[in-house]
């Protein structure tokens, strides 16, 4: 009777492990990731140098869209 009690604990533990294994394998088989066929366009390398016209346009838009310029903001919070 003592052997049955000891082996029952091991069998229950084995059952829990098997159920967890089966559950995780079903979960990972059903969670497929679809890769966008246009993914190469997102991973293209950047140019060796900045496009200064584009950078100037971004700086201009930043100045127009924020009520306070970044330089003023940094001086207001005490950073230089």
PDB file of N, CA and C in Angstrom, residues 28-71:
ATOM      1  N   UNK A  28       1.418  26.534 -29.462  1.00  0.00           N
ATOM      2  CA  UNK A  28       2.450  27.026 -30.373  1.00  0.00           C
ATOM      3  C   UNK A  28       2.193  26.602 -31.815  1.00  0.00           C
ATOM      4  N   UNK A  29       1.484  25.514 -32.043  1.00  0.00           N
ATOM      5  CA  UNK A  29       1.130  25.140 -33.406  1.00  0.00           C
ATOM      6  C   UNK A  29       0.044  26.046 -33.962  1.00  0.00           C
ATOM      7  N   UNK A  30      -0.826  26.554 -33.112  1.00  0.00           N
ATOM      8  CA  UNK A  30      -1.915  27.411 -33.561  1.00  0.00           C
ATOM      9  C   UNK A  30      -1.538  28.881 -33.622  1.00  0.00           C
ATOM     10  N   UNK A  31      -0.410  29.255 -33.084  1.00  0.00           N
ATOM     11  CA  UNK A  31      -0.011  30.670 -33.110  1.00  0.00           C
ATOM     12  C   UNK A  31       1.015  30.891 -34.218  1.00  0.00           C
ATOM     13  N   UNK A  32       0.541  30.813 -35.449  1.00  0.00           N
ATOM     14  CA  UNK A  32       1.406  31.041 -36.600  1.00  0.00           C
ATOM     15  C   UNK A  32       1.572  32.531 -36.840  1.00  0.00           C
ATOM     16  N   UNK A  33       2.725  32.896 -37.347  1.00  0.00           N
ATOM     17  CA  UNK A  33       3.008  34.279 -37.679  1.00  0.00           C
ATOM     18  C   UNK A  33       3.061  34.398 -39.191  1.00  0.00           C
ATOM     19  N   UNK A  34       2.225  35.274 -39.723  1.00  0.00           N
ATOM     20  CA  UNK A  34       2.242  35.515 -41.157  1.00  0.00           C
ATOM     21  C   UNK A  34       3.184  36.672 -41.448  1.00  0.00           C
ATOM     22  N   UNK A  35       4.189  36.412 -42.238  1.00  0.00           N
ATOM     23  CA  UNK A  35       5.163  37.436 -42.585  1.00  0.00           C
ATOM     24  C   UNK A  35       4.655  38.191 -43.802  1.00  0.00           C
ATOM     25  N   UNK A  36       4.679  39.493 -43.691  1.00  0.00           N
ATOM     26  CA  UNK A  36       4.250  40.348 -44.782  1.00  0.00           C
ATOM     27  C   UNK A  36       5.170  40.134 -45.983  1.00  0.00           C
ATOM     28  N   UNK A  37       4.612  39.891 -47.173  1.00  0.00           N
ATOM     29  CA  UNK A  37       5.487  39.678 -48.341  1.00  0.00           C
ATOM     30  C   UNK A  37       6.291  40.920 -48.708  1.00  0.00           C
ATOM     31  N   UNK A  38       5.881  42.081 -48.249  1.00  0.00           N
ATOM     32  CA  UNK A  38       6.628  43.313 -48.521  1.00  0.00           C
ATOM     33  C   UNK A  38       7.646  43.622 -47.426  1.00  0.00           C
ATOM     34  N   UNK A  39       8.032  42.625 -46.655  1.00  0.00           N
ATOM     35  CA  UNK A  39       8.932  42.846 -45.522  1.00  0.00           C
ATOM     36  C   UNK A  39      10.301  43.342 -45.965  1.00  0.00           C
ATOM     37  N   UNK A  40      10.725  42.996 -47.152  1.00  0.00           N
ATOM     38  CA  UNK A  40      12.030  43.469 -47.622  1.00  0.00           C
ATOM     39  C   UNK A  40      12.073  44.983 -47.728  1.00  0.00           C
ATOM     40  N   UNK A  41      10.962  45.609 -48.037  1.00  0.00           N
ATOM     41  CA  UNK A  41      10.954  47.070 -48.133  1.00  0.00           C
ATOM     42  C   UNK A  41      11.139  47.712 -46.760  1.00  0.00           C
ATOM     43  N   UNK A  42      10.770  47.011 -45.692  1.00  0.00           N
ATOM     44  CA  UNK A  42      10.948  47.553 -44.348  1.00  0.00           C
ATOM     45  C   UNK A  42      12.364  47.342 -43.822  1.00  0.00           C
ATOM     46  N   UNK A  43      13.082  46.416 -44.396  1.00  0.00           N
ATOM     47  CA  UNK A  43      14.415  46.095 -43.890  1.00  0.00           C
ATOM     48  C   UNK A  43      15.518  46.573 -44.812  1.00  0.00           C
ATOM     49  N   UNK A  44      15.224  47.493 -45.702  1.00  0.00           N
ATOM     50  CA  UNK A  44      16.269  47.992 -46.591  1.00  0.00           C
ATOM     51  C   UNK A  44      17.259  48.833 -45.799  1.00  0.00           C
ATOM     52  N   UNK A  45      18.479  48.863 -46.254  1.00  0.00           N
ATOM     53  CA  UNK A  45      19.514  49.588 -45.543  1.00  0.00           C
ATOM     54  C   UNK A  45      19.342  51.087 -45.727  1.00  0.00           C
ATOM     55  N   UNK A  46      19.761  51.828 -44.705  1.00  0.00           N
ATOM     56  CA  UNK A  46      19.685  53.279 -44.815  1.00  0.00           C
ATOM     57  C   UNK A  46      20.883  53.775 -45.611  1.00  0.00           C
ATOM     58  N   UNK A  47      20.767  54.977 -46.098  1.00  0.00           N
ATOM     59  CA  UNK A  47      21.832  55.561 -46.916  1.00  0.00           C
ATOM     60  C   UNK A  47      23.041  55.876 -46.055  1.00  0.00           C
ATOM     61  N   UNK A  48      24.187  56.040 -46.699  1.00  0.00           N
ATOM     62  CA  UNK A  48      25.423  56.337 -45.971  1.00  0.00           C
ATOM     63  C   UNK A  48      25.438  57.751 -45.416  1.00  0.00           C
ATOM     64  N   UNK A  49      24.668  58.658 -46.022  1.00  0.00           N
ATOM     65  CA  UNK A  49      24.655  60.038 -45.539  1.00  0.00           C
ATOM     66  C   UNK A  49      23.219  60.539 -45.491  1.00  0.00           C
ATOM     67  N   UNK A  50      22.995  61.550 -44.655  1.00  0.00           N
ATOM     68  CA  UNK A  50      21.661  62.107 -44.506  1.00  0.00           C
ATOM     69  C   UNK A  50      21.297  62.951 -45.717  1.00  0.00           C
ATOM     70  N   UNK A  51      20.016  62.935 -46.030  1.00  0.00           N
ATOM     71  CA  UNK A  51      19.493  63.826 -47.049  1.00  0.00           C
ATOM     72  C   UNK A  51      19.208  65.148 -46.349  1.00  0.00           C
ATOM     73  N   UNK A  52      20.035  66.150 -46.590  1.00  0.00           N
ATOM     74  CA  UNK A  52      19.927  67.410 -45.860  1.00  0.00           C
ATOM     75  C   UNK A  52      18.631  68.148 -46.171  1.00  0.00           C
ATOM     76  N   UNK A  53      18.126  68.021 -47.392  1.00  0.00           N
ATOM     77  CA  UNK A  53      16.855  68.673 -47.722  1.00  0.00           C
ATOM     78  C   UNK A  53      15.720  68.058 -46.909  1.00  0.00           C
ATOM     79  N   UNK A  54      15.725  66.758 -46.772  1.00  0.00           N
ATOM     80  CA  UNK A  54      14.701  66.072 -45.977  1.00  0.00           C
ATOM     81  C   UNK A  54      14.826  66.462 -44.506  1.00  0.00           C
ATOM     82  N   UNK A  55      16.044  66.546 -44.004  1.00  0.00           N
ATOM     83  CA  UNK A  55      16.271  66.937 -42.619  1.00  0.00           C
ATOM     84  C   UNK A  55      15.804  68.363 -42.369  1.00  0.00           C
ATOM     85  N   UNK A  56      16.036  69.240 -43.313  1.00  0.00           N
ATOM     86  CA  UNK A  56      15.584  70.623 -43.196  1.00  0.00           C
ATOM     87  C   UNK A  56      14.062  70.705 -43.201  1.00  0.00           C
ATOM     88  N   UNK A  57      13.415  69.876 -44.023  1.00  0.00           N
ATOM     89  CA  UNK A  57      11.958  69.851 -44.084  1.00  0.00           C
ATOM     90  C   UNK A  57      11.373  69.369 -42.748  1.00  0.00           C
ATOM     91  N   UNK A  58      11.994  68.371 -42.148  1.00  0.00           N
ATOM     92  CA  UNK A  58      11.532  67.864 -40.846  1.00  0.00           C
ATOM     93  C   UNK A  58      11.710  68.919 -39.769  1.00  0.00           C
ATOM     94  N   UNK A  59      12.825  69.625 -39.796  1.00  0.00           N
ATOM     95  CA  UNK A  59      13.068  70.686 -38.824  1.00  0.00           C
ATOM     96  C   UNK A  59      12.042  71.800 -38.984  1.00  0.00           C
ATOM     97  N   UNK A  60      11.724  72.127 -40.209  1.00  0.00           N
ATOM     98  CA  UNK A  60      10.735  73.165 -40.486  1.00  0.00           C
ATOM     99  C   UNK A  60       9.350  72.753 -39.985  1.00  0.00           C
ATOM    100  N   UNK A  61       8.953  71.507 -40.261  1.00  0.00           N
ATOM    101  CA  UNK A  61       7.653  71.018 -39.795  1.00  0.00           C
ATOM    102  C   UNK A  61       7.592  70.981 -38.275  1.00  0.00           C
ATOM    103  N   UNK A  62       8.710  70.629 -37.642  1.00  0.00           N
ATOM    104  CA  UNK A  62       8.754  70.597 -36.184  1.00  0.00           C
ATOM    105  C   UNK A  62       8.540  71.990 -35.619  1.00  0.00           C
ATOM    106  N   UNK A  63       9.192  72.961 -36.223  1.00  0.00           N
ATOM    107  CA  UNK A  63       9.033  74.338 -35.765  1.00  0.00           C
ATOM    108  C   UNK A  63       7.621  74.844 -35.927  1.00  0.00           C
ATOM    109  N   UNK A  64       6.934  74.423 -36.982  1.00  0.00           N
ATOM    110  CA  UNK A  64       5.567  74.890 -37.226  1.00  0.00           C
ATOM    111  C   UNK A  64       4.538  74.158 -36.353  1.00  0.00           C
ATOM    112  N   UNK A  65       4.777  72.903 -36.032  1.00  0.00           N
ATOM    113  CA  UNK A  65       3.744  72.118 -35.354  1.00  0.00           C
ATOM    114  C   UNK A  65       3.774  72.233 -33.836  1.00  0.00           C
ATOM    115  N   UNK A  66       4.906  72.577 -33.255  1.00  0.00           N
ATOM    116  CA  UNK A  66       4.975  72.692 -31.803  1.00  0.00           C
ATOM    117  C   UNK A  66       4.769  74.146 -31.390  1.00  0.00           C
ATOM    118  N   UNK A  67       4.018  74.377 -30.300  1.00  0.00           N
ATOM    119  CA  UNK A  67       3.810  75.756 -29.866  1.00  0.00           C
ATOM    120  C   UNK A  67       5.091  76.396 -29.328  1.00  0.00           C
ATOM    121  N   UNK A  68       6.005  75.571 -28.859  1.00  0.00           N
ATOM    122  CA  UNK A  68       7.276  76.064 -28.338  1.00  0.00           C
ATOM    123  C   UNK A  68       8.375  75.320 -29.073  1.00  0.00           C
ATOM    124  N   UNK A  69       9.380  76.038 -29.521  1.00  0.00           N
ATOM    125  CA  UNK A  69      10.472  75.381 -30.244  1.00  0.00           C
ATOM    126  C   UNK A  69      11.261  74.486 -29.289  1.00  0.00           C
ATOM    127  N   UNK A  70      11.930  73.457 -29.809  1.00  0.00           N
ATOM    128  CA  UNK A  70      12.712  72.582 -28.928  1.00  0.00           C
ATOM    129  C   UNK A  70      13.780  73.329 -28.141  1.00  0.00           C
ATOM    130  N   UNK A  71      14.404  74.349 -28.747  1.00  0.00           N
ATOM    131  CA  UNK A  71      15.425  75.122 -28.032  1.00  0.00           C
ATOM    132  C   UNK A  71      14.814  75.874 -26.848  1.00  0.00           C
TER     133      UNK A  71
END
